[in-house]
Amino acid sequence: MYCPFCRHPDTRVVDSRTSDDGLSIRRRRQCPECGRRFSTTETASLNVIKRNGVVESFSREKIVSGVRKACQGRPVTDTDLAVLAQKVEEAIRATGAAQIDANEIGLAILSPLRELDEVAYLRFASVYQAFDSLEDFDMAISQLRLDHGTTA
Ligand SMILES: [Zn+2]
């Protein structure tokens, strides 16, 4: 990046430090031209655009609370939910996008949730994909059976 003092187009990193929470890196840089030093903070930004247009930063807690409801009465532990939220975050970050639609988060949840618990998956999918008839459930269940390699 440019030196903020003399606009020299190249600066050298002299020190990097990860923050305590591991979510950002602070770098000390030095300009080879004027010799002055300055700091930059690097964070991986990931924003979610909600249906109403509001942008907020991605949060695993929100994934967990969103999925927890669908898991009521199912043999799913808090650890399972934490792992699921982590998988969702990794899948989204792997796309390289800095911001995504809330809709895509729902999509990213479906596959790991299905691996975790199929009943919770059906519940979540019914709300998220707005199932409005028995046929929608029927199709989703048929798809599960198909993927199990069994016939209905
Ligand atoms: Zn400089």
Coordinates of C-alpha atoms and ligand atoms in Angstrom, one line a residue:
M1 CA 0.0 0.0 0.0
Y2 CA 1.0 3.7 -0.4
C3 CA 3.0 5.4 2.3
P4 CA 0.5 7.9 4.0
F5 CA 3.3 10.4 4.4
C6 CA 5.1 10.6 1.1
R7 CA 2.8 8.5 -1.1
H8 CA 5.6 6.2 -2.1
P9 CA 3.8 3.3 -3.8
D10 CA 5.6 0.5 -1.8
T11 CA 5.9 -0.1 2.0
R12 CA 7.6 -2.9 3.9
V13 CA 6.0 -4.9 6.7
V14 CA 8.4 -4.8 9.7
D15 CA 6.1 -6.6 12.3
S16 CA 2.8 -8.6 12.3
R17 CA 0.8 -9.4 15.3
T18 CA -2.4 -11.3 15.6
S19 CA -5.0 -9.8 18.0
D20 CA -6.0 -11.8 21.1
D21 CA -9.3 -12.9 19.6
G22 CA -7.5 -14.1 16.5
L23 CA -9.8 -12.1 14.2
S24 CA -7.4 -9.4 13.1
I25 CA -3.8 -8.8 12.3
R26 CA -1.9 -5.6 13.1
R27 CA 1.0 -4.8 10.9
R28 CA 3.8 -2.3 11.4
R29 CA 5.0 -1.0 8.1
Q30 CA 7.9 1.1 7.1
C31 CA 8.3 3.3 4.0
P32 CA 11.6 2.6 2.3
E33 CA 11.5 6.1 0.8
C34 CA 11.0 8.4 3.8
G35 CA 11.7 5.8 6.5
R36 CA 8.5 6.6 8.5
R37 CA 6.4 3.9 10.2
F38 CA 2.7 3.4 10.4
S39 CA 0.3 0.6 11.4
T40 CA -2.5 -1.2 9.5
T41 CA -5.1 -3.5 10.8
E42 CA -6.3 -6.4 8.6
T43 CA -9.6 -8.2 9.2
A44 CA -11.5 -10.5 6.9
S45 CA -14.7 -8.7 6.4
L46 CA -17.9 -10.7 6.0
N47 CA -21.2 -8.9 5.9
V48 CA -24.7 -10.2 5.6
I49 CA -27.3 -8.3 3.6
K50 CA -30.7 -9.0 5.2
R51 CA -33.9 -9.2 3.4
N52 CA -34.8 -5.7 4.5
G53 CA -31.6 -4.4 3.0
V54 CA -29.8 -3.9 6.4
V55 CA -26.2 -4.9 6.3
E56 CA -24.7 -6.5 9.4
S57 CA -21.5 -8.4 10.1
F58 CA -21.7 -12.2 10.0
S59 CA -22.2 -13.9 13.3
R60 CA -22.0 -17.6 14.2
E61 CA -24.3 -17.0 17.1
K62 CA -27.0 -15.9 14.8
I63 CA -26.6 -19.2 12.8
V64 CA -26.8 -21.2 16.0
S65 CA -29.9 -19.4 17.2
G66 CA -31.5 -19.7 13.8
V67 CA -30.9 -23.4 13.7
R68 CA -31.6 -24.2 17.3
K69 CA -35.3 -23.8 16.9
A70 CA -35.4 -26.5 14.2
C71 CA -33.4 -28.8 16.5
Q72 CA -35.9 -28.7 19.4
G73 CA -36.4 -32.2 20.8
R74 CA -33.7 -33.6 18.5
P75 CA -30.5 -35.3 19.7
V76 CA -28.4 -32.2 18.7
T77 CA -26.0 -30.7 21.2
D78 CA -24.6 -27.2 21.6
T79 CA -21.3 -28.5 20.3
D80 CA -23.0 -29.9 17.2
L81 CA -24.5 -26.5 16.6
A82 CA -21.2 -24.7 17.1
V83 CA -19.5 -27.0 14.6
L84 CA -22.4 -26.5 12.2
A85 CA -22.0 -22.7 12.4
Q86 CA -18.3 -23.0 11.9
K87 CA -18.9 -25.2 8.8
V88 CA -21.3 -22.6 7.4
E89 CA -18.8 -19.8 8.0
E90 CA -16.0 -21.7 6.3
A91 CA -18.2 -22.5 3.3
I92 CA -19.1 -18.9 3.0
R93 CA -15.6 -17.6 3.4
A94 CA -14.4 -20.1 0.9
T95 CA -16.4 -18.4 -1.8
G96 CA -14.2 -15.3 -1.2
A97 CA -17.2 -13.0 -1.1
A98 CA -17.0 -10.1 1.4
Q99 CA -20.7 -9.8 1.6
I100 CA -23.6 -12.2 1.0
D101 CA -27.3 -12.3 1.1
A102 CA -29.0 -13.7 4.1
N103 CA -30.7 -16.1 1.6
E104 CA -27.3 -17.6 0.7
I105 CA -26.6 -18.3 4.4
G106 CA -29.8 -20.3 4.6
L107 CA -28.6 -22.3 1.6
A108 CA -25.2 -22.8 3.2
I109 CA -26.9 -24.1 6.4
L110 CA -29.0 -26.8 4.6
S111 CA -26.3 -29.2 3.7
P112 CA -24.4 -29.5 7.0
L113 CA -27.8 -29.5 8.9
R114 CA -28.9 -32.4 6.8
E115 CA -25.8 -34.3 7.8
L116 CA -26.5 -33.5 11.4
D117 CA -30.1 -34.3 11.7
E118 CA -32.6 -35.0 8.9
V119 CA -35.7 -34.1 10.9
A120 CA -34.2 -30.7 11.9
Y121 CA -33.2 -30.3 8.3
L122 CA -36.7 -30.8 7.1
R123 CA -38.0 -28.3 9.7
F124 CA -35.5 -25.7 8.8
A125 CA -36.0 -26.2 5.0
S126 CA -39.7 -26.0 5.4
V127 CA -39.4 -22.5 6.9
Y128 CA -36.4 -21.3 4.9
Q129 CA -37.7 -22.6 1.6
A130 CA -41.3 -21.6 2.5
F131 CA -42.8 -25.1 2.0
D132 CA -46.5 -24.4 1.7
S133 CA -48.0 -27.7 0.9
L134 CA -47.6 -31.4 1.8
E135 CA -46.2 -31.9 -1.7
D136 CA -43.2 -29.8 -0.8
F137 CA -42.5 -32.0 2.2
D138 CA -43.1 -35.0 0.1
M139 CA -40.5 -33.9 -2.5
A140 CA -37.9 -33.1 0.2
I141 CA -38.5 -36.5 1.9
S142 CA -38.3 -38.3 -1.5
Q143 CA -35.1 -36.6 -2.2
L144 CA -33.7 -37.7 1.2
R145 CA -34.8 -41.3 0.5
L146 CA -33.3 -41.1 -3.0
D147 CA -30.0 -40.0 -1.5
H148 CA -30.1 -42.8 1.0
G149 CA -30.4 -45.2 -1.9
T150 CA -33.7 -46.7 -0.6
T151 CA -37.1 -46.7 -2.4
A152 CA -40.2 -45.3 -0.8
Ligands
ZN1 ZN 7.1 7.5 2.8

